[in-house]
Coordinates of C-alpha atoms and ligand atoms in Angstrom, one line a residue:
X1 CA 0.0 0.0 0.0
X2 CA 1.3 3.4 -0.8
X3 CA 1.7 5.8 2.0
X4 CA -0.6 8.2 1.1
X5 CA 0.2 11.1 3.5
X6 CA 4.1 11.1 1.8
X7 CA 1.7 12.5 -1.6
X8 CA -1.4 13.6 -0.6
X9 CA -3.2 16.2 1.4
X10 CA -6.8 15.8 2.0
X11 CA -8.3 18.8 4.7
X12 CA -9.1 17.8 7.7
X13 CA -13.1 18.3 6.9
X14 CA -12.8 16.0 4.2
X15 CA -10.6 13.1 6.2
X16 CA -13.0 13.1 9.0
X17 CA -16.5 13.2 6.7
X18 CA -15.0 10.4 4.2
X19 CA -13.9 8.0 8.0
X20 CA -17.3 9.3 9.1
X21 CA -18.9 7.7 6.1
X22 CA -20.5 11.3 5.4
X23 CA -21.2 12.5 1.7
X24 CA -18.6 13.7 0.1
X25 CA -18.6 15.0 -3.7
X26 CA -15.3 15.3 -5.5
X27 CA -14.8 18.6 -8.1
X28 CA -12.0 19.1 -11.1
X29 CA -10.1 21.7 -11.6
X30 CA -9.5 21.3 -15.5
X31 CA -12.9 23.0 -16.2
X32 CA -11.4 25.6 -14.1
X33 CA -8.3 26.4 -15.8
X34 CA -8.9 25.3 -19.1
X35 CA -12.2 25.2 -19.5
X36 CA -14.1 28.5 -18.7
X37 CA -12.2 32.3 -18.3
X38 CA -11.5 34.3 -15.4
X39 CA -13.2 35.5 -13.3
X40 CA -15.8 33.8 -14.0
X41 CA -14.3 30.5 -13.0
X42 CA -13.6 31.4 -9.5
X43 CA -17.1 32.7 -9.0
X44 CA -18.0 29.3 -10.2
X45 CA -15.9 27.4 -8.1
X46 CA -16.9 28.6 -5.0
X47 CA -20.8 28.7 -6.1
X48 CA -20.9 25.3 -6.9
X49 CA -18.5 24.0 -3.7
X50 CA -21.5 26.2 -1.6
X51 CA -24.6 24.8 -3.8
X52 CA -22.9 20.9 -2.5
X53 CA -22.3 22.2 1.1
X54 CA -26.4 23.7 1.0
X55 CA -27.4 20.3 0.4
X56 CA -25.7 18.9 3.2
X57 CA -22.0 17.2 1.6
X58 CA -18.6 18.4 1.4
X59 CA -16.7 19.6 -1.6
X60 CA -13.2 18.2 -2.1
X61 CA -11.8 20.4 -5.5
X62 CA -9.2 18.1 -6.6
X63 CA -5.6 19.6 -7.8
X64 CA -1.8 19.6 -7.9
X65 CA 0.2 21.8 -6.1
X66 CA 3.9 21.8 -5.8
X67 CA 3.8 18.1 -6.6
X68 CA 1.3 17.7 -3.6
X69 CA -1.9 16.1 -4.7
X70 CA -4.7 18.2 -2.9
X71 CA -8.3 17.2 -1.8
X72 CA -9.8 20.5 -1.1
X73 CA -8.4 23.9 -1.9
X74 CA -7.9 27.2 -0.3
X75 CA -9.4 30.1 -1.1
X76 CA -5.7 31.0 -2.4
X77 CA -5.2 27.8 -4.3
X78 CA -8.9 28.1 -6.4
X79 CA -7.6 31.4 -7.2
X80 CA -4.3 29.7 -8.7
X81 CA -6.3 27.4 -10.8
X82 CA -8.7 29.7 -11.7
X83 CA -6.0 32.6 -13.0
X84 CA -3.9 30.2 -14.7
X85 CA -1.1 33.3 -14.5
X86 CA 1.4 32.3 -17.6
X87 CA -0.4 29.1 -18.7
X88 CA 1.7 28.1 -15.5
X89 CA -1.4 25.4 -14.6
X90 CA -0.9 22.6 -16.4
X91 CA -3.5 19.7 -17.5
X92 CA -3.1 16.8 -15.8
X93 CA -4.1 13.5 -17.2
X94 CA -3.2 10.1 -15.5
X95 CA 0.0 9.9 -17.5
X96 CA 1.1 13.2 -16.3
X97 CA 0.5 12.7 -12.6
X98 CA 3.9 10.7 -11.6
X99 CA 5.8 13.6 -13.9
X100 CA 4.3 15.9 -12.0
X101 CA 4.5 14.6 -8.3
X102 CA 7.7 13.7 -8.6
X103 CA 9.0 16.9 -10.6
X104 CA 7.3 19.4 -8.1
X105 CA 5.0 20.8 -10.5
X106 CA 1.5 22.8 -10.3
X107 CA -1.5 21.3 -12.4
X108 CA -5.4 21.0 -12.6
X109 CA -6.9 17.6 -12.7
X110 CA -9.2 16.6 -15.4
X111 CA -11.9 13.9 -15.1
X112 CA -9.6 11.0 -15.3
X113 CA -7.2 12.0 -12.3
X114 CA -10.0 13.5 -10.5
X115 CA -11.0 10.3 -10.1
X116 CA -7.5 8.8 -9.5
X117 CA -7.7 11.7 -6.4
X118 CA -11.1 10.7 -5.6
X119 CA -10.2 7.5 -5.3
X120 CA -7.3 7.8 -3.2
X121 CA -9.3 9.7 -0.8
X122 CA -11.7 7.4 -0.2
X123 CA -14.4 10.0 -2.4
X124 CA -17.2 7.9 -4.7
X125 CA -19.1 10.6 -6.1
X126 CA -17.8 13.3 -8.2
X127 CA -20.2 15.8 -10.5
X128 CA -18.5 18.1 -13.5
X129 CA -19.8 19.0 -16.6
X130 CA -18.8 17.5 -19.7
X131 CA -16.3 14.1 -20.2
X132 CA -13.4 13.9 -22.2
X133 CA -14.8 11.2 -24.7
X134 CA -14.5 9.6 -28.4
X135 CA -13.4 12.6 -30.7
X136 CA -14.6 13.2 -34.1
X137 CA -12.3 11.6 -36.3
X138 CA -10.5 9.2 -34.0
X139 CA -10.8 6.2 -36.3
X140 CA -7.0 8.2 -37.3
X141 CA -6.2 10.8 -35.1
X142 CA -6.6 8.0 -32.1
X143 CA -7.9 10.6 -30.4
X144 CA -9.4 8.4 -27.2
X145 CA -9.7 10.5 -23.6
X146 CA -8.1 8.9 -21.0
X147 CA -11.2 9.8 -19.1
X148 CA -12.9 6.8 -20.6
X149 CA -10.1 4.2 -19.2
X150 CA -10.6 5.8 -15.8
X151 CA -14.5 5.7 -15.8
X152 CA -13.4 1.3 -16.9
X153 CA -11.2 1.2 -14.0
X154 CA -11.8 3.4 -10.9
X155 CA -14.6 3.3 -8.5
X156 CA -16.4 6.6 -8.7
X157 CA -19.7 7.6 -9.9
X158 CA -19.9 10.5 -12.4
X159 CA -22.2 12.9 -13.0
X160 CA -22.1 14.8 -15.9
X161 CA -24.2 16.8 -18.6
X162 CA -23.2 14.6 -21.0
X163 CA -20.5 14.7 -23.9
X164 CA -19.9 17.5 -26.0
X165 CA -20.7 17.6 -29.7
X166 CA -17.0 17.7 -30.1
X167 CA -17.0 14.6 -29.5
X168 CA -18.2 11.1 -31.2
X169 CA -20.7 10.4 -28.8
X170 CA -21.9 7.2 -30.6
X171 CA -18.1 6.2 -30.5
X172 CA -17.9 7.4 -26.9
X173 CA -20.4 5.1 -25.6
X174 CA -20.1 2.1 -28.1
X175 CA -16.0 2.7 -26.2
X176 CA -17.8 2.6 -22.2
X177 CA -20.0 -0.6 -23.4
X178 CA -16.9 -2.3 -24.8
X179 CA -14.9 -1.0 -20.9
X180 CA -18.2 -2.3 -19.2
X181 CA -19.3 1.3 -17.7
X182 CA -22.9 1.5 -16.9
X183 CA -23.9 4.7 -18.4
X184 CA -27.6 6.1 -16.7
X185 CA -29.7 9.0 -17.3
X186 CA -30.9 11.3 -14.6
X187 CA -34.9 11.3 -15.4
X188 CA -33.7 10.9 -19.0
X189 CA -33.6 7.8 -21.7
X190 CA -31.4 10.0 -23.8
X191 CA -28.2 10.5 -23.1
X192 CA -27.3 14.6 -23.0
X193 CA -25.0 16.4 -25.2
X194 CA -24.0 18.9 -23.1
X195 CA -25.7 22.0 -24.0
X196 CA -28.7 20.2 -25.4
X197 CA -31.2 17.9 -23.5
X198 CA -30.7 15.4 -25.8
X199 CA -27.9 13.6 -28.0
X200 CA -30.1 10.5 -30.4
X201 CA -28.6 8.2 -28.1
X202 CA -29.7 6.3 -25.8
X203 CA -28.4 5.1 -21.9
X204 CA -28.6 1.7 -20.5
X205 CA -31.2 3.0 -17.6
X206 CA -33.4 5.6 -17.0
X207 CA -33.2 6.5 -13.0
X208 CA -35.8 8.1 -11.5
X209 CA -34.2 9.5 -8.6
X210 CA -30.8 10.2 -7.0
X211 CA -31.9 7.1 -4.9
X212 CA -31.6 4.7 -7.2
X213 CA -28.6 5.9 -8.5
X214 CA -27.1 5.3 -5.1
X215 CA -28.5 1.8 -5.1
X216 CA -26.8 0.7 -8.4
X217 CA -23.6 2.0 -7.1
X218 CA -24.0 0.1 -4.3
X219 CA -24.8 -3.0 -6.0
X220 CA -21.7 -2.7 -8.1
X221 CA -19.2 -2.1 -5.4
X222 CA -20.6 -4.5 -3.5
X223 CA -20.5 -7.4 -6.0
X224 CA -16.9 -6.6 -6.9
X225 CA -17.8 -5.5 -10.5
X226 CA -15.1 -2.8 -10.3
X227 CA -14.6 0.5 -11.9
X228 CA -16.6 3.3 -12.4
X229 CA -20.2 4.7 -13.2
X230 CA -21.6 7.7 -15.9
X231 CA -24.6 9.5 -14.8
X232 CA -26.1 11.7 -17.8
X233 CA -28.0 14.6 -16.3
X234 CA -29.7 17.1 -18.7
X235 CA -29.0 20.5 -18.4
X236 CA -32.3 22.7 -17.1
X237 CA -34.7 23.0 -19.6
X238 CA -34.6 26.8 -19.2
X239 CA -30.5 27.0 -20.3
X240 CA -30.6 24.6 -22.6
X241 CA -29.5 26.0 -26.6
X242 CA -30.8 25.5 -29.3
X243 CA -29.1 21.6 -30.9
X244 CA -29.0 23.2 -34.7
X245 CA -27.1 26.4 -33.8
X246 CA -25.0 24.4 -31.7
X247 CA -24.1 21.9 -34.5
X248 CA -23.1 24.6 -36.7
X249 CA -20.9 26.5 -33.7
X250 CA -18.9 23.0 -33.0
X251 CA -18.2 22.6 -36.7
X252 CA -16.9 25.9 -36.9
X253 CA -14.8 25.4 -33.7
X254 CA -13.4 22.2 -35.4
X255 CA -12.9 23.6 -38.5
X256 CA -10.7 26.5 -36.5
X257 CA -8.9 23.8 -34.8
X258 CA -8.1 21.7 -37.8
X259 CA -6.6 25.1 -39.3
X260 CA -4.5 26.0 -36.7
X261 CA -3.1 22.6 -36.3
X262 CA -4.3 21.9 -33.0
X263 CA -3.3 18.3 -31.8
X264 CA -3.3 16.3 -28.3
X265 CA -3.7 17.8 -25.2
X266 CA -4.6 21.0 -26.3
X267 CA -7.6 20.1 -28.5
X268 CA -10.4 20.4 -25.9
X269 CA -9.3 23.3 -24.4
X270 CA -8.9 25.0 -27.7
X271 CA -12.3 24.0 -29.1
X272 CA -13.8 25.0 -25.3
X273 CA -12.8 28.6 -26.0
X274 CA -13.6 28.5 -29.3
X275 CA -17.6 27.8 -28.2
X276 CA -17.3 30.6 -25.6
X277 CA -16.3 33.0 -27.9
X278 CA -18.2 31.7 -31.1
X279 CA -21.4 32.0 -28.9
X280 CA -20.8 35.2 -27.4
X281 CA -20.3 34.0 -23.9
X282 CA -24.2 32.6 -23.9
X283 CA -22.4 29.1 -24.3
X284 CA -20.4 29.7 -20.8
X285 CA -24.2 30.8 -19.2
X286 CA -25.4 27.3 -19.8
X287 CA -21.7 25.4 -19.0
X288 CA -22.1 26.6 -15.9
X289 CA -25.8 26.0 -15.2
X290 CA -25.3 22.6 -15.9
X291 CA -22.0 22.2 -13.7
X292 CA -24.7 23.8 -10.9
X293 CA -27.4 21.0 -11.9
X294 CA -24.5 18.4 -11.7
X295 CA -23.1 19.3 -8.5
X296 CA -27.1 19.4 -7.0
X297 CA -27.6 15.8 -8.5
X298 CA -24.1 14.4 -7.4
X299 CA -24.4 15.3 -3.6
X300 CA -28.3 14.4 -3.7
X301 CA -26.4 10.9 -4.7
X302 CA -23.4 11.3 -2.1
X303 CA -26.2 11.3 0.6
X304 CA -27.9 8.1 -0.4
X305 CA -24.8 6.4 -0.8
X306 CA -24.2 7.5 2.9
X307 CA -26.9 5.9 3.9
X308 CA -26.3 2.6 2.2
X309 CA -23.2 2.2 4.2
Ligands
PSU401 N1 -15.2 18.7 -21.7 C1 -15.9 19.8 -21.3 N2 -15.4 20.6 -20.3 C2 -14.2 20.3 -19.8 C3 -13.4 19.2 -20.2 C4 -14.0 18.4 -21.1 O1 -17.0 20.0 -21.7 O2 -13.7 21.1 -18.9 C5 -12.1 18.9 -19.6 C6 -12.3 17.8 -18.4 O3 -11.3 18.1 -17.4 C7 -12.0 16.5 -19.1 C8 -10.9 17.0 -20.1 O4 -11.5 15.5 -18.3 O5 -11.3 18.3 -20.5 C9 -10.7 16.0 -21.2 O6 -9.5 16.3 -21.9 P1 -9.0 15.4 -23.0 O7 -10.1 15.4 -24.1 O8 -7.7 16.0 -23.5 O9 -8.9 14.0 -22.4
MN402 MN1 -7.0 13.7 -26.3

């Protein structure tokens, strides 16, 4: 076993809720720093960690600071995620962690090693807003998120809005299938794409309530069918876009990206600001109602799962 006060420190409100077997929901910082500007990411971050506390959980914001993995932030250290001064925030996938513990470097977690953090700290539930997925064109660019190898192997229970049209989400979910991931809507047979209700696809189980998301989770843990869980939770009707003008925004933020030769890493990010700005900032509105409606469902989910023991 690793000895995980030597890389990890986890706030003392977190360590004695998680021992206490009191809900807990898990936050990334990715969205943060490379997924929405500042300032309006750090009024974010601290109105979603308060919207999870009003419903009676505690946030744990995941991060890397200094080559110290972090389970709840400072005031202080949101604000360094949320500036990003110099690009000096990197994006931290699973590959990058060990480079970056062991190098002493600063970085924001994205789904996949908010779960690894999650994880670690004995966290099962963790809400953001979009996954990393199947992109468009991976049948050559290979282009797989490791986020979808996490949600295979880790034990945590996802909430999300979906997967952006960015993505392949017909590839995206044909890929959890294949990993075994149960993917279930929130109140929904449709699995969300993000800024839209709806994506022409379709989830493995409609739950009715936070309840019975808590249940399944339960059931999975407890019969040793390991790894993780996807919970599809439309954004509110009244933020939702429009699905045609939002088709013809992602193709022109992939078409942008394709020019300017963006590759790897820096593909979501770049097409992430490309919607902002392409939409006039009403894109960021609903990407952050959504994370709201997320964090609301995901600690709804925490307290069940609390009281399943
Ligand atoms: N999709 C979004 N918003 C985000 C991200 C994805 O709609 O903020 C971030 C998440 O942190 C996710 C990461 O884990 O991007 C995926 O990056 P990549 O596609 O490089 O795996
Ligand atoms: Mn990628």
């Amino acid at each position: 076993m690793m000895d995980l006060k030597k890389y990890m420190d986890i706030t003392p409100e977190i360590a004695e809720a998680v021992a206490a077997g009191k809900p807990v929901v898990a936050l990334e910082s990715t969205i943060l720093s490379h997924g929405m500007p500042y300032p309006q990411n750090y009024e974010f971050a601290k109105g979603i960690e308060k919207i999870i506390r009003d419903l009676g959980a505690v946030p744990a914001t995941m991060a890397v600071i200094n080559g110290r993995m972090k389970a709840g932030l400072t005031e202080e250290e949101l604000l360094l995620m949320c500036e990003n001064k110099d690009n000096q925030v990197a994006k931290l996938s699973r590959r990058d962690l060990p480079i970056a513990l062991a190098m002493g470097k600063t970085g924001a977690t994205t789904v996949a090693t908010t779960m690894i953090l999650a994880d670690l700290a004995g966290i099962r539930v963790f809400a953001t807003g979009g996954i990393g997925g199947v992109h468009r064109g991976a049948e050559t660019t290979m282009d797989i998120s490791a986020d979808l190898q996490e949600l295979a192997h880790t034990p945590v229970a996802v909430v999300c809005a979906g997967a952006k049209m960015i993505l392949d989400i017909g590839l995206t979910l044909e890929y959890l299938e294949t990993m075994g991931v149960p993917v279930l809507g929130m109140q929904t047979e449709d699995f969300p794409s993000f800024y839209c209700r709806k994506s022409g696809f379709k989830v493995d189980y409609a739950a009715q309530s936070a309840a019975e998301v808590a249940q399944i989770a339960h059931t999975k843990w407890a019969c040793d069918l390991q790894g993780g869980m996807l919970i599809g939770n439309p954004v509110p009707e009244e933020y939702a876009m429009d699905y045609d003008y939002m088709s013809k925004i992602i193709d022109e933020a992939l078409a942008d990206a394709k020019e300017a030769g963006i590759k790897g890493k820096a593909t979501t990010p770049f097409l992430l600001a490309k919607i902002v700005e392409l939409t006039g900032g009403d894109s960021l509105k609903t990407n952050i109602q959504l994370a709201y409606n997320n964090a609301r469902c995901a600690a709804q989910i925490a307290v069940e799962l609390s009281k399943l023991g």
